[in-house]
Amino acid sequence: DGGITQSPKYLFRKEGQNVTLSCEQNLNHDAMYWYRQDPGQGLRLIYYSQIVNDFQKGDIAEGYSVSREKKESFPLTVTSAQKNPTAFYLCASRGTGYTGELFFGEGSRLTVL
Amino acid sequence: DQQVKQNSPSLSVQEGRISILNCDYTNSMFDYFLWYKKYPAEGPTFLISISSIKDKNEDGRFTVFLNKSAKHLSLHIVPSQPGDSAVYFCAASWGSQGNLIFGKGTKLSVKP
């Protein structure tokens, strides 16, 4: 089945550690996105990539990094510079065409201890 | 500065009745609008969209209305079912390929 796979679903981290969240899609979509959800805050864009080997900062990129070496993969690293990393992280992708909806993964819950 | 606003954090409706979720936007450049549904600890799923050339789009029990002059859109669910209980996010973009800007969501509870 086509879709977006995020892993791990739950992750615990000590302060000062970097962690990498995986996002893989087999939808053949060019564009991929990372969002963060906090209670009462909606979804905020961290980074996005419209094409392989290219990515742009979203609204809250500080303390995060990404790479896009393959079309199907868009990993997100939460660095120790991110001051409040505990959140629910969502990866999404989008194909080209008139209907511009994003397809989301199941999400990864990161908790900093 | 919120460009997409969902002013009602929560809404409670009786099963079988109509649910109306509202969304306001401030950026007049937005021309594509979407609604997503989200259950706890899951990713959002796409419900319905509308472009600014239309004022209504219908898909089964779900209808989205767009009032461009008021910069307002609404999602109607008729009839509401307990399985509709979830958080609903309104989103907008400039063009169908533009980055989506999300509202903060409205939690809908449909009571049996």
Coordinates of C-alpha atoms in Angstrom, one line a residue:
Chain A
D1 CA 0.0 0.0 0.0
G2 CA 1.2 3.5 -0.8
G3 CA 1.7 5.8 2.1
I4 CA 4.0 7.7 4.5
T5 CA 5.8 5.9 7.3
Q6 CA 7.2 7.7 10.3
S7 CA 9.5 6.1 12.9
P8 CA 9.8 5.8 15.7
K9 CA 6.2 6.4 16.9
Y10 CA 7.5 7.2 20.4
L11 CA 10.9 8.5 21.4
F12 CA 12.4 9.6 24.6
R13 CA 15.5 11.7 24.8
K14 CA 17.7 13.2 27.4
E15 CA 18.4 16.9 27.3
G16 CA 21.4 17.7 25.1
Q17 CA 21.0 14.8 22.8
N18 CA 20.3 15.0 19.1
V19 CA 17.6 12.7 17.7
T20 CA 16.6 11.9 14.1
L21 CA 13.0 11.1 13.1
S22 CA 12.5 9.1 10.0
C23 CA 10.0 9.7 7.2
E24 CA 9.7 7.5 4.2
Q25 CA 7.0 7.8 1.4
N26 CA 6.3 5.5 -1.5
L27 CA 3.7 7.8 -3.1
N28 CA 6.3 9.1 -5.6
H29 CA 5.6 12.6 -4.3
D30 CA 8.1 15.4 -5.0
A31 CA 7.3 17.6 -2.0
M32 CA 7.8 16.6 1.6
Y33 CA 7.1 18.5 4.8
W34 CA 7.7 18.4 8.5
Y35 CA 5.2 19.9 10.9
R36 CA 5.1 20.2 14.7
Q37 CA 1.9 20.0 16.7
D38 CA 1.7 21.3 20.3
P39 CA -1.6 21.3 22.3
G40 CA -3.7 24.3 21.2
Q41 CA -1.2 25.4 18.6
G42 CA -2.3 23.7 15.5
L43 CA 0.3 22.5 13.0
R44 CA 3.4 24.6 12.4
L45 CA 5.8 24.1 9.5
I46 CA 9.4 23.3 10.4
Y47 CA 11.0 22.5 7.0
Y48 CA 9.9 21.5 3.6
S49 CA 11.5 20.2 0.4
Q50 CA 10.0 20.6 -3.1
I51 CA 12.7 18.4 -4.8
V52 CA 15.6 16.2 -4.0
N53 CA 18.7 17.9 -2.7
D54 CA 16.8 21.1 -1.9
F55 CA 14.9 22.2 1.2
Q56 CA 13.7 25.4 2.8
K57 CA 13.1 26.6 6.3
G58 CA 9.5 26.9 7.5
D59 CA 8.2 29.1 10.3
I60 CA 9.9 27.3 13.2
A61 CA 13.2 25.9 11.8
E62 CA 15.5 26.9 14.6
G63 CA 17.0 23.9 16.4
Y64 CA 16.1 21.5 13.5
S65 CA 17.9 20.2 10.5
V66 CA 16.8 18.0 7.5
S67 CA 18.3 16.3 4.5
R68 CA 16.7 15.2 1.2
E69 CA 19.1 12.9 -0.5
K70 CA 16.4 10.6 -1.9
K71 CA 13.0 11.4 -3.2
E72 CA 11.3 9.0 -0.8
S73 CA 13.1 10.0 2.4
F74 CA 13.1 13.2 4.4
P75 CA 14.6 12.7 7.9
L76 CA 14.3 15.4 10.6
T77 CA 17.0 15.9 13.2
V78 CA 16.0 17.6 16.4
T79 CA 19.2 19.1 17.8
S80 CA 20.1 20.1 21.3
A81 CA 19.7 23.7 20.2
Q82 CA 15.9 23.2 20.1
K83 CA 14.7 24.7 23.4
N84 CA 11.4 23.0 23.7
P85 CA 11.6 19.8 21.6
T86 CA 8.8 17.8 23.4
A87 CA 6.0 17.6 20.8
F88 CA 4.2 15.5 18.2
Y89 CA 6.0 15.6 14.9
L90 CA 4.2 15.0 11.6
C91 CA 5.7 14.3 8.2
A92 CA 3.7 14.9 5.0
S93 CA 4.0 14.7 1.3
R94 CA 2.3 16.1 -1.7
G95 CA 2.1 15.3 -5.4
T96 CA 1.8 17.7 -8.2
G97 CA -1.6 18.5 -9.7
Y98 CA -4.6 20.6 -9.0
T99 CA -5.7 18.9 -5.7
G100 CA -3.0 20.1 -3.4
E101 CA -3.8 18.2 -0.3
L102 CA -1.0 16.9 1.9
F103 CA -0.8 13.2 2.9
F104 CA 0.3 12.8 6.5
G105 CA 2.2 10.0 8.3
E106 CA 1.0 8.7 11.7
G107 CA 3.3 11.0 13.6
S108 CA 6.2 10.7 16.1
R109 CA 5.9 11.7 19.7
L110 CA 9.2 13.0 21.1
T111 CA 9.5 13.5 24.9
V112 CA 12.6 15.1 26.4
L113 CA 13.3 13.8 29.9
Chain B
D1 CA 0.0 37.0 13.6
Q2 CA -2.5 34.2 12.8
Q3 CA -3.5 34.1 9.1
V4 CA -5.9 31.2 9.6
K5 CA -8.2 31.4 12.7
Q6 CA -10.5 28.8 14.2
N7 CA -12.0 30.8 17.1
S8 CA -13.9 27.9 18.6
P9 CA -11.6 25.5 20.4
S10 CA -14.4 23.0 20.9
L11 CA -17.9 22.2 19.7
S12 CA -20.4 19.6 21.1
V13 CA -23.3 18.3 19.0
Q14 CA -25.9 15.7 19.3
E15 CA -25.8 12.7 17.0
G16 CA -27.9 13.2 13.9
R17 CA -27.8 17.0 14.1
I18 CA -25.7 19.3 12.0
S19 CA -22.1 20.3 13.0
I20 CA -20.8 23.6 11.7
L21 CA -17.1 24.4 12.1
N22 CA -15.9 27.8 11.2
C23 CA -12.7 29.3 10.0
D24 CA -11.6 32.8 9.2
Y25 CA -8.5 34.0 7.2
T26 CA -6.8 37.3 6.9
N27 CA -4.6 36.9 3.8
S28 CA -6.6 37.8 0.7
M29 CA -4.0 36.0 -1.4
F30 CA -5.2 32.6 -0.2
D31 CA -7.1 30.8 -2.9
Y32 CA -7.2 27.2 -1.9
F33 CA -8.7 25.9 1.3
L34 CA -8.8 22.5 3.0
W35 CA -10.3 20.7 6.0
Y36 CA -8.5 18.0 7.8
K37 CA -9.7 15.6 10.5
K38 CA -7.3 14.3 13.2
Y39 CA -7.7 11.7 15.9
P40 CA -5.3 11.7 18.9
A41 CA -1.8 10.3 18.3
E42 CA -2.6 10.0 14.5
G43 CA -1.8 12.0 11.5
P44 CA -4.4 14.3 10.0
T45 CA -6.5 13.0 7.1
F46 CA -7.8 15.1 4.3
L47 CA -11.5 15.7 4.3
I48 CA -12.5 18.2 1.6
S49 CA -11.1 21.2 -0.2
I50 CA -12.4 24.2 -2.1
S51 CA -10.8 26.7 -4.4
S52 CA -11.6 30.4 -4.5
I53 CA -13.4 30.1 -7.8
K54 CA -16.2 28.2 -6.0
D55 CA -18.4 29.0 -3.0
K56 CA -19.5 25.5 -2.2
N57 CA -18.1 22.0 -2.4
E58 CA -19.9 18.9 -1.3
D59 CA -18.7 15.3 -0.6
G60 CA -21.3 13.0 1.1
R61 CA -22.1 14.3 4.5
F62 CA -19.4 17.0 4.3
T63 CA -20.0 20.4 2.7
V64 CA -17.6 23.3 2.7
F65 CA -18.8 26.9 2.1
L66 CA -16.5 29.8 1.2
N67 CA -17.4 33.4 1.6
K68 CA -14.6 35.3 0.0
S69 CA -15.9 38.8 0.8
A70 CA -16.0 37.9 4.5
K71 CA -12.8 35.8 4.3
H72 CA -14.7 33.0 6.0
L73 CA -15.3 29.3 5.4
S74 CA -17.3 26.7 7.2
L75 CA -17.5 23.0 7.2
H76 CA -21.0 21.4 7.6
I77 CA -21.4 17.8 8.7
V78 CA -24.9 16.4 8.2
P79 CA -25.9 14.2 9.9
S80 CA -23.2 14.1 12.6
Q81 CA -22.1 10.7 13.9
P82 CA -20.1 9.7 17.0
G83 CA -17.2 8.7 14.7
D84 CA -16.9 12.3 13.6
S85 CA -15.6 13.2 17.1
A86 CA -12.1 14.5 16.4
V87 CA -10.1 17.7 16.0
Y88 CA -10.8 19.5 12.7
F89 CA -8.2 21.7 11.2
C90 CA -8.8 24.4 8.6
A91 CA -5.9 25.1 6.2
A92 CA -5.2 27.6 3.4
S93 CA -2.7 28.2 0.7
W94 CA -1.8 30.4 -2.1
G95 CA -2.3 28.2 -5.1
S96 CA -2.8 24.4 -4.8
Q97 CA 0.9 23.9 -4.4
G98 CA 1.6 26.6 -1.9
N99 CA 2.6 25.8 1.7
L100 CA -0.5 25.1 3.8
I101 CA -1.2 27.4 6.8
F102 CA -3.2 25.7 9.5
G103 CA -5.6 27.0 12.1
K104 CA -5.3 25.8 15.7
G105 CA -8.2 23.3 15.3
T106 CA -11.6 22.8 16.7
K107 CA -12.4 19.7 18.8
L108 CA -15.7 18.3 17.8
S109 CA -17.6 15.9 20.2
V110 CA -20.7 14.2 18.8
K111 CA -22.7 12.7 21.6
P112 CA -25.0 9.7 21.1

